[in-house]
Amino acid sequence: MLNLSCTTVAVLGIPFHNVTMDETVALIEEQIREGGFHQVATANVDFLKNAMQNKEIRDILCSSEMIVPDGMPIVWISRLIGTPLKERVGGIDLVERLADVSARRGYGVFLLGASEARSQRAAKVLKQRYPDLRIVGRYSPDPLPLEKMDHEDILRRIEEARPDILLVAFGNPKQEQWIAMHRDRLKVPVCIGVGGTLDMISGTVPRAPQWMQRNGLEWLYRTLQEPRRLAARYLADAMCLLQHLPGYIAASAVQPRHSAKSNIIVQQVGNTKLISMIGDLSGTALEEFNACSRCACEEGMNIVLDMSQIGYLGPESLGSLIRLAGWMRRRREQLWLAELPSHLSRVLRTGQLHNYFMTTTMVSDALYRTAKAEQRLLSSFTPAWDMNRRDMARVDVRVELLQDVCRRIITAEETEERTLVPAAFASAGR
């Protein structure tokens, strides 16, 4: 279920949930009750660097159900762009909190990854701290590349254990890739990439003193512990920020602001919701947009966003757009951004999002493309033989209606009438 009520802040194109630790645990409990599958990422600056350099990693993060800031630099960047995140939600602290909640609620936890000795030690420590904790499974596969791993064996072990929470300690980006790879197979409500958390819980890798954690200096402590491995990584992270962050901040800052009241206009064209945004997408306008988008998703509609009259698009509204696009991708429905103004194109480009969204220069072109996709879907539709006559009649009416809308849009395209007036089709209800 798409939950747009919880705000997100786009930091260099990655949508972080703006939540406290308590709120994060509450949301994860909600996901467990909901069932299904949810991918949670605890992302730091290294995640940002990988996402800026690798489209696959970016797509995986943007499609995750929740991303929390595991590192004070993420919080500092959010303050620089004018929309501060509430607090750091560290991975190791989150695992400790979830172990406590799981012990009290009876949730089953599976530990995947880390070495056998460290995994075993981490399980023992967690059981000592939380005696009622149910660790339903634990497995440390050989540290092989993704393509050489025995995925079936790992999935079988998880399926037999039936956990509520799966903690994957393969390190970034491997753990996020592994979880996303098996999104359709994993029957685990919450899957979290936890990096070196099991190593720290086991005591093999000591944590920084509390004063260093509070002041965002844990990275320095880690560097002093493992200079050969971490110094180069942190330097690369810093260089990536220096390369991309100034342009991202500048593109966001120079956006025009509209003093007039913003407005959201929604029309239906066949199986597509056309949402026109006028003015700044913030405040009550953003809330209205989120409500309209959620409604369209629940109805299984495609969405075309008319961006021609949009003004300011802040980190929160961009976060909502990214999450909406990820949700619709998973549902195999289309989201189009049409008639992007130049200032918004710069924001997407500097956030490395220009290839993440489907964009077009005309609203009519987006409607044409969704209509064509709908027509292909309808042409391949074969109703089940056991449907009763009333159900068949409903299907026939919907098929005829959508085929008529498709024909009208396609006819306009073929005669080069590319300036369709969406209101002409507004009467074609779903």
Short mmCIF file of N, CA, C and O in Angstrom, two decimals, residues 218-304:
data_model
loop_
_atom_site.label_atom_id
_atom_site.label_comp_id
_atom_site.label_asym_id
_atom_site.label_seq_id
_atom_site.Cartn_x
_atom_site.Cartn_y
_atom_site.Cartn_z
N GLU A 218 31.42 9.45 13.98
CA GLU A 218 31.64 8.00 13.99
C GLU A 218 32.48 7.56 12.79
O GLU A 218 33.26 6.61 12.86
N TRP A 219 32.32 8.27 11.67
CA TRP A 219 33.10 7.94 10.48
C TRP A 219 34.61 8.12 10.75
O TRP A 219 35.43 7.33 10.25
N LEU A 220 34.95 9.14 11.54
CA LEU A 220 36.36 9.38 11.86
C LEU A 220 36.91 8.25 12.73
O LEU A 220 38.03 7.76 12.51
N TYR A 221 36.12 7.82 13.69
CA TYR A 221 36.53 6.71 14.56
C TYR A 221 36.73 5.44 13.73
O TYR A 221 37.73 4.72 13.93
N ARG A 222 35.80 5.18 12.81
CA ARG A 222 35.94 4.00 11.96
C ARG A 222 37.18 4.07 11.07
O ARG A 222 37.86 3.07 10.83
N THR A 223 37.46 5.28 10.59
CA THR A 223 38.63 5.46 9.72
C THR A 223 39.92 5.17 10.49
O THR A 223 40.85 4.54 9.96
N LEU A 224 39.99 5.62 11.72
CA LEU A 224 41.17 5.36 12.54
C LEU A 224 41.32 3.87 12.84
O LEU A 224 42.44 3.37 13.00
N GLN A 225 40.20 3.15 12.89
CA GLN A 225 40.25 1.70 13.11
C GLN A 225 40.73 0.95 11.88
O GLN A 225 41.55 0.04 11.98
N GLU A 226 40.19 1.33 10.71
CA GLU A 226 40.51 0.63 9.46
C GLU A 226 40.93 1.63 8.39
O GLU A 226 40.22 1.83 7.40
N PRO A 227 42.06 2.30 8.56
CA PRO A 227 42.44 3.36 7.62
C PRO A 227 42.64 2.87 6.19
O PRO A 227 42.29 3.57 5.23
N ARG A 228 43.21 1.68 6.05
CA ARG A 228 43.49 1.19 4.70
C ARG A 228 42.21 0.98 3.90
O ARG A 228 42.15 1.26 2.71
N ARG A 229 41.18 0.47 4.55
CA ARG A 229 39.93 0.16 3.84
C ARG A 229 39.00 1.37 3.73
O ARG A 229 38.39 1.60 2.68
N LEU A 230 38.91 2.16 4.78
CA LEU A 230 37.86 3.18 4.83
C LEU A 230 38.30 4.56 4.38
O LEU A 230 37.48 5.36 3.95
N ALA A 231 39.59 4.87 4.49
CA ALA A 231 40.04 6.22 4.13
C ALA A 231 39.74 6.52 2.67
O ALA A 231 39.22 7.61 2.34
N ALA A 232 40.04 5.58 1.79
CA ALA A 232 39.80 5.79 0.36
C ALA A 232 38.30 5.91 0.08
O ALA A 232 37.86 6.72 -0.75
N ARG A 233 37.49 5.10 0.79
CA ARG A 233 36.05 5.14 0.56
C ARG A 233 35.46 6.47 0.98
O ARG A 233 34.68 7.08 0.25
N TYR A 234 35.86 6.95 2.16
CA TYR A 234 35.32 8.22 2.63
C TYR A 234 35.79 9.39 1.78
O TYR A 234 35.06 10.38 1.59
N LEU A 235 37.01 9.30 1.26
CA LEU A 235 37.50 10.34 0.37
C LEU A 235 36.68 10.37 -0.92
O LEU A 235 36.31 11.45 -1.41
N ALA A 236 36.39 9.19 -1.47
CA ALA A 236 35.57 9.12 -2.69
C ALA A 236 34.17 9.66 -2.43
O ALA A 236 33.59 10.35 -3.29
N ASP A 237 33.62 9.37 -1.25
CA ASP A 237 32.30 9.90 -0.90
C ASP A 237 32.32 11.42 -0.86
O ASP A 237 31.42 12.09 -1.37
N ALA A 238 33.37 11.98 -0.23
CA ALA A 238 33.47 13.44 -0.11
C ALA A 238 33.63 14.09 -1.48
O ALA A 238 33.02 15.14 -1.76
N MET A 239 34.43 13.50 -2.36
CA MET A 239 34.62 14.04 -3.71
C MET A 239 33.32 14.02 -4.49
O MET A 239 33.03 14.94 -5.27
N CYS A 240 32.52 12.97 -4.29
CA CYS A 240 31.22 12.89 -4.98
C CYS A 240 30.30 14.01 -4.53
O CYS A 240 29.63 14.65 -5.35
N LEU A 241 30.28 14.28 -3.23
CA LEU A 241 29.46 15.37 -2.72
C LEU A 241 29.92 16.72 -3.28
O LEU A 241 29.09 17.55 -3.67
N LEU A 242 31.22 16.93 -3.32
CA LEU A 242 31.75 18.19 -3.86
C LEU A 242 31.40 18.35 -5.33
O LEU A 242 31.21 19.47 -5.82
N GLN A 243 31.30 17.25 -6.04
CA GLN A 243 31.00 17.31 -7.47
C GLN A 243 29.53 17.60 -7.74
O GLN A 243 29.19 18.36 -8.67
N HIS A 244 28.64 17.02 -6.96
CA HIS A 244 27.21 17.08 -7.29
C HIS A 244 26.39 18.02 -6.39
O HIS A 244 25.39 18.58 -6.85
N LEU A 245 26.77 18.18 -5.14
CA LEU A 245 25.91 18.91 -4.20
C LEU A 245 25.75 20.39 -4.53
O LEU A 245 24.62 20.92 -4.47
N PRO A 246 26.81 21.14 -4.88
CA PRO A 246 26.62 22.57 -5.16
C PRO A 246 25.62 22.82 -6.29
O PRO A 246 24.76 23.72 -6.16
N GLY A 247 25.71 22.06 -7.36
CA GLY A 247 24.77 22.25 -8.47
C GLY A 247 23.34 21.91 -8.08
O GLY A 247 22.38 22.58 -8.50
N TYR A 248 23.18 20.88 -7.25
CA TYR A 248 21.85 20.47 -6.79
C TYR A 248 21.22 21.56 -5.93
O TYR A 248 20.04 21.91 -6.09
N ILE A 249 22.02 22.12 -5.00
CA ILE A 249 21.52 23.19 -4.13
C ILE A 249 21.17 24.42 -4.96
O ILE A 249 20.13 25.06 -4.75
N ALA A 250 22.04 24.76 -5.91
CA ALA A 250 21.79 25.96 -6.74
C ALA A 250 20.53 25.79 -7.59
O ALA A 250 19.71 26.71 -7.68
N ALA A 251 20.35 24.61 -8.20
CA ALA A 251 19.18 24.38 -9.04
C ALA A 251 17.89 24.46 -8.23
O ALA A 251 16.86 24.97 -8.71
N SER A 252 17.93 23.99 -6.99
CA SER A 252 16.75 24.06 -6.13
C SER A 252 16.48 25.49 -5.69
O SER A 252 15.31 25.92 -5.61
N ALA A 253 17.55 26.24 -5.42
CA ALA A 253 17.39 27.59 -4.87
C ALA A 253 16.85 28.59 -5.89
O ALA A 253 16.13 29.53 -5.52
N VAL A 254 17.18 28.44 -7.18
CA VAL A 254 16.79 29.45 -8.18
C VAL A 254 15.41 29.19 -8.77
O VAL A 254 14.98 29.91 -9.67
N GLN A 255 14.69 28.21 -8.26
CA GLN A 255 13.34 27.96 -8.77
C GLN A 255 12.43 29.15 -8.47
O GLN A 255 12.53 29.76 -7.41
N PRO A 256 11.51 29.45 -9.39
CA PRO A 256 10.59 30.57 -9.14
C PRO A 256 9.57 30.22 -8.06
O PRO A 256 9.18 29.07 -7.91
N ARG A 257 9.16 31.23 -7.30
CA ARG A 257 8.13 31.07 -6.28
C ARG A 257 6.89 31.84 -6.71
O ARG A 257 6.99 32.97 -7.18
N HIS A 258 5.72 31.23 -6.53
CA HIS A 258 4.46 31.86 -6.89
C HIS A 258 3.75 32.34 -5.64
O HIS A 258 3.53 31.57 -4.70
N SER A 259 3.37 33.61 -5.64
CA SER A 259 2.67 34.16 -4.48
C SER A 259 1.19 33.79 -4.47
O SER A 259 0.56 33.75 -3.43
N ALA A 260 0.63 33.53 -5.66
CA ALA A 260 -0.79 33.16 -5.75
C ALA A 260 -1.01 31.76 -5.18
O ALA A 260 -0.08 30.95 -5.08
N LYS A 261 -2.24 31.47 -4.80
CA LYS A 261 -2.58 30.18 -4.23
C LYS A 261 -2.39 29.08 -5.26
O LYS A 261 -2.80 29.20 -6.42
N SER A 262 -1.77 28.00 -4.85
CA SER A 262 -1.54 26.86 -5.74
C SER A 262 -2.84 26.07 -5.90
O SER A 262 -3.74 26.13 -5.06
N ASN A 263 -2.89 25.30 -6.98
CA ASN A 263 -4.12 24.56 -7.28
C ASN A 263 -3.77 23.23 -7.95
O ASN A 263 -2.79 23.13 -8.69
N ILE A 264 -4.60 22.22 -7.68
CA ILE A 264 -4.46 20.90 -8.29
C ILE A 264 -5.75 20.60 -9.02
O ILE A 264 -6.84 20.65 -8.43
N ILE A 265 -5.66 20.31 -10.32
CA ILE A 265 -6.83 19.99 -11.14
C ILE A 265 -6.70 18.55 -11.63
O ILE A 265 -5.66 18.18 -12.20
N VAL A 266 -7.72 17.75 -11.41
CA VAL A 266 -7.69 16.33 -11.77
C VAL A 266 -8.78 16.04 -12.79
O VAL A 266 -9.94 16.40 -12.59
N GLN A 267 -8.39 15.39 -13.89
CA GLN A 267 -9.33 14.93 -14.91
C GLN A 267 -9.04 13.47 -15.21
O GLN A 267 -7.92 13.00 -15.01
N GLN A 268 -10.05 12.77 -15.70
CA GLN A 268 -9.87 11.36 -16.06
C GLN A 268 -10.00 11.20 -17.56
O GLN A 268 -10.96 11.68 -18.17
N VAL A 269 -9.04 10.55 -18.15
CA VAL A 269 -9.02 10.27 -19.59
C VAL A 269 -8.84 8.77 -19.76
O VAL A 269 -7.73 8.25 -19.65
N GLY A 270 -9.93 8.06 -19.98
CA GLY A 270 -9.84 6.61 -20.07
C GLY A 270 -9.36 6.02 -18.76
O GLY A 270 -9.94 6.27 -17.70
N ASN A 271 -8.26 5.28 -18.81
CA ASN A 271 -7.70 4.68 -17.61
C ASN A 271 -6.52 5.50 -17.08
O ASN A 271 -5.63 4.98 -16.45
N THR A 272 -6.54 6.80 -17.36
CA THR A 272 -5.45 7.69 -16.96
C THR A 272 -6.00 8.87 -16.17
O THR A 272 -7.00 9.47 -16.57
N LYS A 273 -5.35 9.20 -15.07
CA LYS A 273 -5.65 10.42 -14.35
C LYS A 273 -4.68 11.50 -14.80
O LYS A 273 -3.47 11.33 -14.70
N LEU A 274 -5.23 12.59 -15.32
CA LEU A 274 -4.42 13.75 -15.71
C LEU A 274 -4.46 14.74 -14.56
O LEU A 274 -5.52 15.28 -14.22
N ILE A 275 -3.32 14.99 -13.93
CA ILE A 275 -3.23 15.89 -12.79
C ILE A 275 -2.42 17.12 -13.20
O ILE A 275 -1.24 17.00 -13.55
N SER A 276 -3.08 18.26 -13.18
CA SER A 276 -2.42 19.52 -13.53
C SER A 276 -2.07 20.27 -12.25
O SER A 276 -2.93 20.43 -11.38
N MET A 277 -0.82 20.69 -12.14
CA MET A 277 -0.34 21.38 -10.95
C MET A 277 -0.03 22.83 -11.29
O MET A 277 0.78 23.09 -12.19
N ILE A 278 -0.71 23.73 -10.60
CA ILE A 278 -0.56 25.15 -10.88
C ILE A 278 0.03 25.84 -9.65
O ILE A 278 -0.54 25.77 -8.55
N GLY A 279 1.17 26.47 -9.82
CA GLY A 279 1.83 27.14 -8.71
C GLY A 279 2.80 26.23 -7.99
O GLY A 279 3.25 25.21 -8.50
N ASP A 280 3.16 26.61 -6.76
CA ASP A 280 4.14 25.85 -5.97
C ASP A 280 3.52 24.57 -5.44
O ASP A 280 2.41 24.58 -4.92
N LEU A 281 4.26 23.47 -5.57
CA LEU A 281 3.80 22.19 -5.03
C LEU A 281 4.35 22.04 -3.62
O LEU A 281 5.38 21.41 -3.39
N SER A 282 3.66 22.66 -2.68
CA SER A 282 4.09 22.63 -1.29
C SER A 282 2.87 22.85 -0.40
O SER A 282 1.80 23.23 -0.88
N GLY A 283 3.03 22.59 0.90
CA GLY A 283 1.95 22.84 1.84
C GLY A 283 0.69 22.05 1.52
O GLY A 283 0.72 20.85 1.25
N THR A 284 -0.45 22.74 1.51
CA THR A 284 -1.73 22.08 1.26
C THR A 284 -1.82 21.54 -0.16
O THR A 284 -2.49 20.53 -0.40
N ALA A 285 -1.16 22.20 -1.12
CA ALA A 285 -1.17 21.70 -2.50
C ALA A 285 -0.47 20.35 -2.59
O ALA A 285 -0.93 19.45 -3.31
N LEU A 286 0.62 20.19 -1.85
CA LEU A 286 1.32 18.90 -1.84
C LEU A 286 0.45 17.83 -1.18
O LEU A 286 0.39 16.69 -1.66
N GLU A 287 -0.23 18.19 -0.10
CA GLU A 287 -1.12 17.24 0.55
C GLU A 287 -2.24 16.80 -0.39
O GLU A 287 -2.60 15.62 -0.45
N GLU A 288 -2.80 17.76 -1.14
CA GLU A 288 -3.87 17.43 -2.09
C GLU A 288 -3.33 16.55 -3.21
O GLU A 288 -4.00 15.60 -3.64
N PHE A 289 -2.13 16.87 -3.69
CA PHE A 289 -1.52 16.06 -4.74
C PHE A 289 -1.30 14.63 -4.26
O PHE A 289 -1.59 13.67 -4.97
N ASN A 290 -0.78 14.47 -3.04
CA ASN A 290 -0.55 13.13 -2.50
C ASN A 290 -1.85 12.35 -2.38
O ASN A 290 -1.90 11.15 -2.67
N ALA A 291 -2.92 13.02 -1.97
CA ALA A 291 -4.21 12.35 -1.85
C ALA A 291 -4.73 11.91 -3.22
O ALA A 291 -5.22 10.78 -3.37
N CYS A 292 -4.62 12.78 -4.21
CA CYS A 292 -5.06 12.43 -5.57
C CYS A 292 -4.25 11.28 -6.15
O CYS A 292 -4.79 10.37 -6.78
N SER A 293 -2.94 11.33 -5.93
CA SER A 293 -2.06 10.27 -6.44
C SER A 293 -2.37 8.94 -5.78
O SER A 293 -2.43 7.90 -6.45
N ARG A 294 -2.57 8.96 -4.47
CA ARG A 294 -2.88 7.73 -3.75
C ARG A 294 -4.19 7.13 -4.25
O ARG A 294 -4.31 5.92 -4.45
N CYS A 295 -5.18 7.99 -4.49
CA CYS A 295 -6.48 7.53 -5.01
C CYS A 295 -6.32 6.88 -6.38
O CYS A 295 -6.87 5.83 -6.64
N ALA A 296 -5.52 7.52 -7.26
CA ALA A 296 -5.29 6.96 -8.60
C ALA A 296 -4.59 5.62 -8.53
O ALA A 296 -4.92 4.69 -9.28
N CYS A 297 -3.62 5.50 -7.62
CA CYS A 297 -2.90 4.23 -7.46
C CYS A 297 -3.84 3.13 -6.98
O CYS A 297 -3.80 2.00 -7.48
N GLU A 298 -4.69 3.45 -6.01
CA GLU A 298 -5.60 2.45 -5.47
C GLU A 298 -6.61 2.00 -6.52
O GLU A 298 -7.10 0.86 -6.47
N GLU A 299 -6.92 2.87 -7.49
CA GLU A 299 -7.85 2.52 -8.56
C GLU A 299 -7.16 1.85 -9.73
O GLU A 299 -7.81 1.46 -10.71
N GLY A 300 -5.84 1.69 -9.66
CA GLY A 300 -5.10 1.04 -10.75
C GLY A 300 -5.00 1.89 -12.00
O GLY A 300 -4.96 1.37 -13.12
N MET A 301 -4.91 3.21 -11.84
CA MET A 301 -4.87 4.13 -12.98
C MET A 301 -3.43 4.47 -13.37
O MET A 301 -2.52 4.45 -12.53
N ASN A 302 -3.23 4.82 -14.64
CA ASN A 302 -2.01 5.50 -15.05
C ASN A 302 -2.14 6.97 -14.65
O ASN A 302 -3.24 7.47 -14.42
N ILE A 303 -1.00 7.66 -14.58
CA ILE A 303 -1.02 9.08 -14.19
C ILE A 303 -0.17 9.88 -15.16
O ILE A 303 0.97 9.51 -15.47
N VAL A 304 -0.72 10.99 -15.63
CA VAL A 304 0.02 11.98 -16.41
C VAL A 304 0.00 13.28 -15.61
O VAL A 304 -1.07 13.77 -15.23
#
